[in-house]
Amino acid sequence: MTTPDRDLLWSRCAVLGRVLLPMVDQEAWRQARRHDNLRAWGIGITEGERLIEVFTALAACAAAGDSALSAGQLGTLSLRAVADAASGKSDIELLVGLPDTFDDLREEKAAAFFRLYSYQGGQAARQLFQLSREVRRALLVIVDRSRPTSPTYAAFLQQAVLAGIHREQGEG
């Protein structure tokens, strides 16, 4: 059973997952490269991008947990910490962040794919590894764009609002 704070944490982390690729894709060549990579790895583009969204949310939940941040404190979460969690945590470790129920059917299906890939091993495990590198790369693009400061969750969402990619809704 999930707690209200855990549910809120997931929903805010899921926002990060939904906003990440549109922000990275402000340079159109990045999307084309990602699509080429997904095809080369044998992952459908739609499925792959949904998996990237969920992977990002799971990595954010893991990084928040490592930093002992509540949903209300998520704004201070470093995107570099999320990038590190994306490539530094095992798939099984990341699954801990999944909620029991989802408000978004698309998100629920992507989470089910992630769970399935995590337990299958073999080619599916290889694909998750490749997706972890893609999530890390996307997050580091955002980090590099924000230099000299190290972007936080809150600063990144503010950038997404300014870019017209995300609407402000409270804190997430």
PDB file of C-alpha atoms in Angstrom:
ATOM      1  CA  MET A   1       0.000   0.000   0.000  1.00  0.00           C
ATOM      2  CA  THR A   2       1.297   3.435  -0.865  1.00  0.00           C
ATOM      3  CA  THR A   3       1.189   6.473   1.367  1.00  0.00           C
ATOM      4  CA  PRO A   4      -0.184   9.831   0.240  1.00  0.00           C
ATOM      5  CA  ASP A   5       3.341  11.313   0.249  1.00  0.00           C
ATOM      6  CA  ARG A   6       4.666   8.416  -1.839  1.00  0.00           C
ATOM      7  CA  ASP A   7       1.811   8.856  -4.319  1.00  0.00           C
ATOM      8  CA  LEU A   8       2.504  12.594  -4.493  1.00  0.00           C
ATOM      9  CA  LEU A   9       6.232  11.932  -4.906  1.00  0.00           C
ATOM     10  CA  TRP A  10       5.510   9.573  -7.813  1.00  0.00           C
ATOM     11  CA  SER A  11       3.173  12.035  -9.520  1.00  0.00           C
ATOM     12  CA  ARG A  12       5.765  14.818  -9.286  1.00  0.00           C
ATOM     13  CA  CYS A  13       8.545  12.536 -10.508  1.00  0.00           C
ATOM     14  CA  ALA A  14       6.306  11.491 -13.405  1.00  0.00           C
ATOM     15  CA  VAL A  15       6.052  15.156 -14.419  1.00  0.00           C
ATOM     16  CA  LEU A  16       9.833  15.206 -14.751  1.00  0.00           C
ATOM     17  CA  GLY A  17       9.627  12.131 -16.978  1.00  0.00           C
ATOM     18  CA  ARG A  18       6.972  13.692 -19.223  1.00  0.00           C
ATOM     19  CA  VAL A  19       8.836  16.996 -19.604  1.00  0.00           C
ATOM     20  CA  LEU A  20      12.375  15.655 -20.114  1.00  0.00           C
ATOM     21  CA  LEU A  21      12.247  14.616 -23.783  1.00  0.00           C
ATOM     22  CA  PRO A  22      10.400  17.713 -25.051  1.00  0.00           C
ATOM     23  CA  MET A  23      13.008  19.867 -23.313  1.00  0.00           C
ATOM     24  CA  VAL A  24      15.914  17.869 -24.744  1.00  0.00           C
ATOM     25  CA  ASP A  25      14.288  17.914 -28.183  1.00  0.00           C
ATOM     26  CA  GLN A  26      14.576  21.688 -28.412  1.00  0.00           C
ATOM     27  CA  GLU A  27      17.537  20.704 -30.560  1.00  0.00           C
ATOM     28  CA  ALA A  28      15.717  18.621 -33.198  1.00  0.00           C
ATOM     29  CA  TRP A  29      18.729  16.481 -34.060  1.00  0.00           C
ATOM     30  CA  ARG A  30      18.580  14.943 -30.562  1.00  0.00           C
ATOM     31  CA  GLN A  31      15.165  13.439 -31.252  1.00  0.00           C
ATOM     32  CA  ALA A  32      16.316  11.997 -34.592  1.00  0.00           C
ATOM     33  CA  ARG A  33      19.366  10.453 -32.927  1.00  0.00           C
ATOM     34  CA  ARG A  34      17.235   8.973 -30.125  1.00  0.00           C
ATOM     35  CA  HIS A  35      14.801   7.492 -32.653  1.00  0.00           C
ATOM     36  CA  ASP A  36      17.697   5.975 -34.599  1.00  0.00           C
ATOM     37  CA  ASN A  37      19.059   4.484 -31.374  1.00  0.00           C
ATOM     38  CA  LEU A  38      15.699   3.038 -30.368  1.00  0.00           C
ATOM     39  CA  ARG A  39      15.268   1.400 -33.767  1.00  0.00           C
ATOM     40  CA  ALA A  40      18.823   0.008 -33.638  1.00  0.00           C
ATOM     41  CA  TRP A  41      18.087  -1.486 -30.212  1.00  0.00           C
ATOM     42  CA  GLY A  42      14.895  -3.132 -31.438  1.00  0.00           C
ATOM     43  CA  ILE A  43      12.602  -0.881 -29.399  1.00  0.00           C
ATOM     44  CA  GLY A  44       9.603   0.851 -30.954  1.00  0.00           C
ATOM     45  CA  ILE A  45       9.812   4.632 -30.778  1.00  0.00           C
ATOM     46  CA  THR A  46       6.531   5.119 -28.908  1.00  0.00           C
ATOM     47  CA  GLU A  47       7.266   2.273 -26.480  1.00  0.00           C
ATOM     48  CA  GLY A  48      10.846   3.456 -26.003  1.00  0.00           C
ATOM     49  CA  GLU A  49       9.902   7.030 -25.264  1.00  0.00           C
ATOM     50  CA  ARG A  50       7.273   5.945 -22.764  1.00  0.00           C
ATOM     51  CA  LEU A  51       9.840   3.698 -21.114  1.00  0.00           C
ATOM     52  CA  ILE A  52      12.223   6.674 -20.961  1.00  0.00           C
ATOM     53  CA  GLU A  53       9.512   8.726 -19.239  1.00  0.00           C
ATOM     54  CA  VAL A  54       8.886   6.033 -16.625  1.00  0.00           C
ATOM     55  CA  PHE A  55      12.617   5.346 -16.255  1.00  0.00           C
ATOM     56  CA  THR A  56      13.178   9.053 -15.543  1.00  0.00           C
ATOM     57  CA  ALA A  57      10.385   9.108 -12.967  1.00  0.00           C
ATOM     58  CA  LEU A  58      11.763   5.989 -11.274  1.00  0.00           C
ATOM     59  CA  ALA A  59      15.273   7.452 -11.204  1.00  0.00           C
ATOM     60  CA  ALA A  60      13.900  10.669  -9.686  1.00  0.00           C
ATOM     61  CA  CYS A  61      12.043   8.669  -7.009  1.00  0.00           C
ATOM     62  CA  ALA A  62      15.234   6.743  -6.227  1.00  0.00           C
ATOM     63  CA  ALA A  63      17.338   9.912  -6.049  1.00  0.00           C
ATOM     64  CA  ALA A  64      14.739  11.562  -3.805  1.00  0.00           C
ATOM     65  CA  GLY A  65      14.792   8.506  -1.549  1.00  0.00           C
ATOM     66  CA  ASP A  66      18.597   8.540  -1.396  1.00  0.00           C
ATOM     67  CA  SER A  67      18.454  12.209  -0.412  1.00  0.00           C
ATOM     68  CA  ALA A  68      15.593  11.595   2.061  1.00  0.00           C
ATOM     69  CA  LEU A  69      13.420  14.151   0.275  1.00  0.00           C
ATOM     70  CA  SER A  70       9.668  14.188   0.663  1.00  0.00           C
ATOM     71  CA  ALA A  71       7.357  15.137  -2.188  1.00  0.00           C
ATOM     72  CA  GLY A  72       7.242  18.668  -0.780  1.00  0.00           C
ATOM     73  CA  GLN A  73      11.030  18.924  -0.899  1.00  0.00           C
ATOM     74  CA  LEU A  74      11.414  17.517  -4.429  1.00  0.00           C
ATOM     75  CA  GLY A  75      12.092  20.966  -5.860  1.00  0.00           C
ATOM     76  CA  THR A  76      15.592  20.834  -4.371  1.00  0.00           C
ATOM     77  CA  LEU A  77      16.480  17.534  -6.053  1.00  0.00           C
ATOM     78  CA  SER A  78      19.541  17.807  -8.285  1.00  0.00           C
ATOM     79  CA  LEU A  79      19.068  16.575 -11.853  1.00  0.00           C
ATOM     80  CA  ARG A  80      22.619  15.232 -11.711  1.00  0.00           C
ATOM     81  CA  ALA A  81      21.527  12.985  -8.826  1.00  0.00           C
ATOM     82  CA  VAL A  82      18.641  11.744 -10.999  1.00  0.00           C
ATOM     83  CA  ALA A  83      21.090  11.046 -13.854  1.00  0.00           C
ATOM     84  CA  ASP A  84      23.324   9.119 -11.460  1.00  0.00           C
ATOM     85  CA  ALA A  85      20.377   7.060 -10.208  1.00  0.00           C
ATOM     86  CA  ALA A  86      19.298   6.281 -13.781  1.00  0.00           C
ATOM     87  CA  SER A  87      22.570   4.546 -14.544  1.00  0.00           C
ATOM     88  CA  GLY A  88      23.686   3.593 -11.045  1.00  0.00           C
ATOM     89  CA  LYS A  89      20.648   1.733  -9.742  1.00  0.00           C
ATOM     90  CA  SER A  90      19.560  -1.711 -10.834  1.00  0.00           C
ATOM     91  CA  ASP A  91      16.192  -2.121 -12.516  1.00  0.00           C
ATOM     92  CA  ILE A  92      14.899  -3.972  -9.475  1.00  0.00           C
ATOM     93  CA  GLU A  93      16.002  -1.143  -7.164  1.00  0.00           C
ATOM     94  CA  LEU A  94      14.144   1.351  -9.337  1.00  0.00           C
ATOM     95  CA  LEU A  95      10.932  -0.675  -9.273  1.00  0.00           C
ATOM     96  CA  VAL A  96      10.539   0.183  -5.577  1.00  0.00           C
ATOM     97  CA  GLY A  97       9.422   3.657  -6.671  1.00  0.00           C
ATOM     98  CA  LEU A  98       6.402   2.428  -8.634  1.00  0.00           C
ATOM     99  CA  PRO A  99       3.058   3.266  -7.079  1.00  0.00           C
ATOM    100  CA  ASP A 100       0.407   0.604  -6.593  1.00  0.00           C
ATOM    101  CA  THR A 101      -2.084   2.495  -8.757  1.00  0.00           C
ATOM    102  CA  PHE A 102      -1.735   5.033 -11.546  1.00  0.00           C
ATOM    103  CA  ASP A 103      -3.827   8.023 -12.554  1.00  0.00           C
ATOM    104  CA  ASP A 104      -2.576   7.825 -16.156  1.00  0.00           C
ATOM    105  CA  LEU A 105      -3.227   4.692 -18.240  1.00  0.00           C
ATOM    106  CA  ARG A 106      -0.324   5.439 -20.587  1.00  0.00           C
ATOM    107  CA  GLU A 107       2.014   5.708 -17.601  1.00  0.00           C
ATOM    108  CA  GLU A 108       0.626   2.474 -16.155  1.00  0.00           C
ATOM    109  CA  LYS A 109       1.298   0.589 -19.404  1.00  0.00           C
ATOM    110  CA  ALA A 110       4.850   1.933 -19.614  1.00  0.00           C
ATOM    111  CA  ALA A 111       5.449   0.922 -15.988  1.00  0.00           C
ATOM    112  CA  ALA A 112       4.162  -2.573 -16.788  1.00  0.00           C
ATOM    113  CA  PHE A 113       6.618  -2.767 -19.713  1.00  0.00           C
ATOM    114  CA  PHE A 114       9.426  -1.628 -17.417  1.00  0.00           C
ATOM    115  CA  ARG A 115       8.497  -4.254 -14.848  1.00  0.00           C
ATOM    116  CA  LEU A 116       8.304  -6.947 -17.538  1.00  0.00           C
ATOM    117  CA  TYR A 117      11.678  -5.954 -19.032  1.00  0.00           C
ATOM    118  CA  SER A 118      13.214  -5.991 -15.539  1.00  0.00           C
ATOM    119  CA  TYR A 119      12.210  -9.575 -14.893  1.00  0.00           C
ATOM    120  CA  GLN A 120      12.796 -11.000 -18.373  1.00  0.00           C
ATOM    121  CA  GLY A 121      16.572 -10.669 -18.498  1.00  0.00           C
ATOM    122  CA  GLY A 122      18.436 -11.356 -21.744  1.00  0.00           C
ATOM    123  CA  GLN A 123      17.648  -8.919 -24.566  1.00  0.00           C
ATOM    124  CA  ALA A 124      15.108  -7.044 -22.431  1.00  0.00           C
ATOM    125  CA  ALA A 125      17.757  -6.420 -19.756  1.00  0.00           C
ATOM    126  CA  ARG A 126      20.107  -5.146 -22.463  1.00  0.00           C
ATOM    127  CA  GLN A 127      17.411  -2.795 -23.733  1.00  0.00           C
ATOM    128  CA  LEU A 128      16.814  -1.415 -20.223  1.00  0.00           C
ATOM    129  CA  PHE A 129      20.550  -0.844 -19.878  1.00  0.00           C
ATOM    130  CA  GLN A 130      20.528   1.083 -23.163  1.00  0.00           C
ATOM    131  CA  LEU A 131      17.516   3.090 -22.031  1.00  0.00           C
ATOM    132  CA  SER A 132      19.266   3.906 -18.743  1.00  0.00           C
ATOM    133  CA  ARG A 133      22.140   5.400 -20.744  1.00  0.00           C
ATOM    134  CA  GLU A 134      19.653   7.382 -22.862  1.00  0.00           C
ATOM    135  CA  VAL A 135      17.934   8.771 -19.742  1.00  0.00           C
ATOM    136  CA  ARG A 136      21.308   9.701 -18.234  1.00  0.00           C
ATOM    137  CA  ARG A 137      22.411  11.366 -21.474  1.00  0.00           C
ATOM    138  CA  ALA A 138      19.166  13.391 -21.702  1.00  0.00           C
ATOM    139  CA  LEU A 139      19.454  14.551 -18.100  1.00  0.00           C
ATOM    140  CA  LEU A 140      23.085  15.538 -18.577  1.00  0.00           C
ATOM    141  CA  VAL A 141      22.138  17.590 -21.647  1.00  0.00           C
ATOM    142  CA  ILE A 142      19.831  19.592 -19.375  1.00  0.00           C
ATOM    143  CA  VAL A 143      22.538  19.860 -16.712  1.00  0.00           C
ATOM    144  CA  ASP A 144      25.061  21.102 -19.294  1.00  0.00           C
ATOM    145  CA  ARG A 145      22.616  23.679 -20.650  1.00  0.00           C
ATOM    146  CA  SER A 146      22.146  25.067 -17.147  1.00  0.00           C
ATOM    147  CA  ARG A 147      25.805  25.711 -16.416  1.00  0.00           C
ATOM    148  CA  PRO A 148      27.294  27.272 -14.375  1.00  0.00           C
ATOM    149  CA  THR A 149      24.548  26.314 -11.919  1.00  0.00           C
ATOM    150  CA  SER A 150      23.495  22.751 -11.198  1.00  0.00           C
ATOM    151  CA  PRO A 151      19.807  22.510 -12.069  1.00  0.00           C
ATOM    152  CA  THR A 152      17.238  21.271  -9.623  1.00  0.00           C
ATOM    153  CA  TYR A 153      13.839  19.750 -10.261  1.00  0.00           C
ATOM    154  CA  ALA A 154      12.167  23.100  -9.542  1.00  0.00           C
ATOM    155  CA  ALA A 155      14.508  25.096 -11.805  1.00  0.00           C
ATOM    156  CA  PHE A 156      14.056  22.584 -14.625  1.00  0.00           C
ATOM    157  CA  LEU A 157      10.263  22.744 -14.424  1.00  0.00           C
ATOM    158  CA  GLN A 158      10.471  26.535 -14.456  1.00  0.00           C
ATOM    159  CA  GLN A 159      12.563  26.301 -17.654  1.00  0.00           C
ATOM    160  CA  ALA A 160       9.899  23.993 -19.121  1.00  0.00           C
ATOM    161  CA  VAL A 161       7.179  26.524 -18.244  1.00  0.00           C
ATOM    162  CA  LEU A 162       9.162  29.319 -19.902  1.00  0.00           C
ATOM    163  CA  ALA A 163       9.666  27.126 -22.990  1.00  0.00           C
ATOM    164  CA  GLY A 164       5.902  26.488 -23.165  1.00  0.00           C
ATOM    165  CA  ILE A 165       6.366  22.749 -22.601  1.00  0.00           C
ATOM    166  CA  HIS A 166       4.823  22.537 -19.136  1.00  0.00           C
ATOM    167  CA  ARG A 167       2.059  24.396 -17.320  1.00  0.00           C
ATOM    168  CA  GLU A 168       2.614  25.350 -13.712  1.00  0.00           C
ATOM    169  CA  GLN A 169       0.412  23.386 -11.358  1.00  0.00           C
ATOM    170  CA  GLY A 170       1.454  24.036  -7.802  1.00  0.00           C
ATOM    171  CA  GLU A 171       4.887  22.518  -7.320  1.00  0.00           C
ATOM    172  CA  GLY A 172       4.839  19.885  -9.984  1.00  0.00           C
TER     173      GLY A 172
END
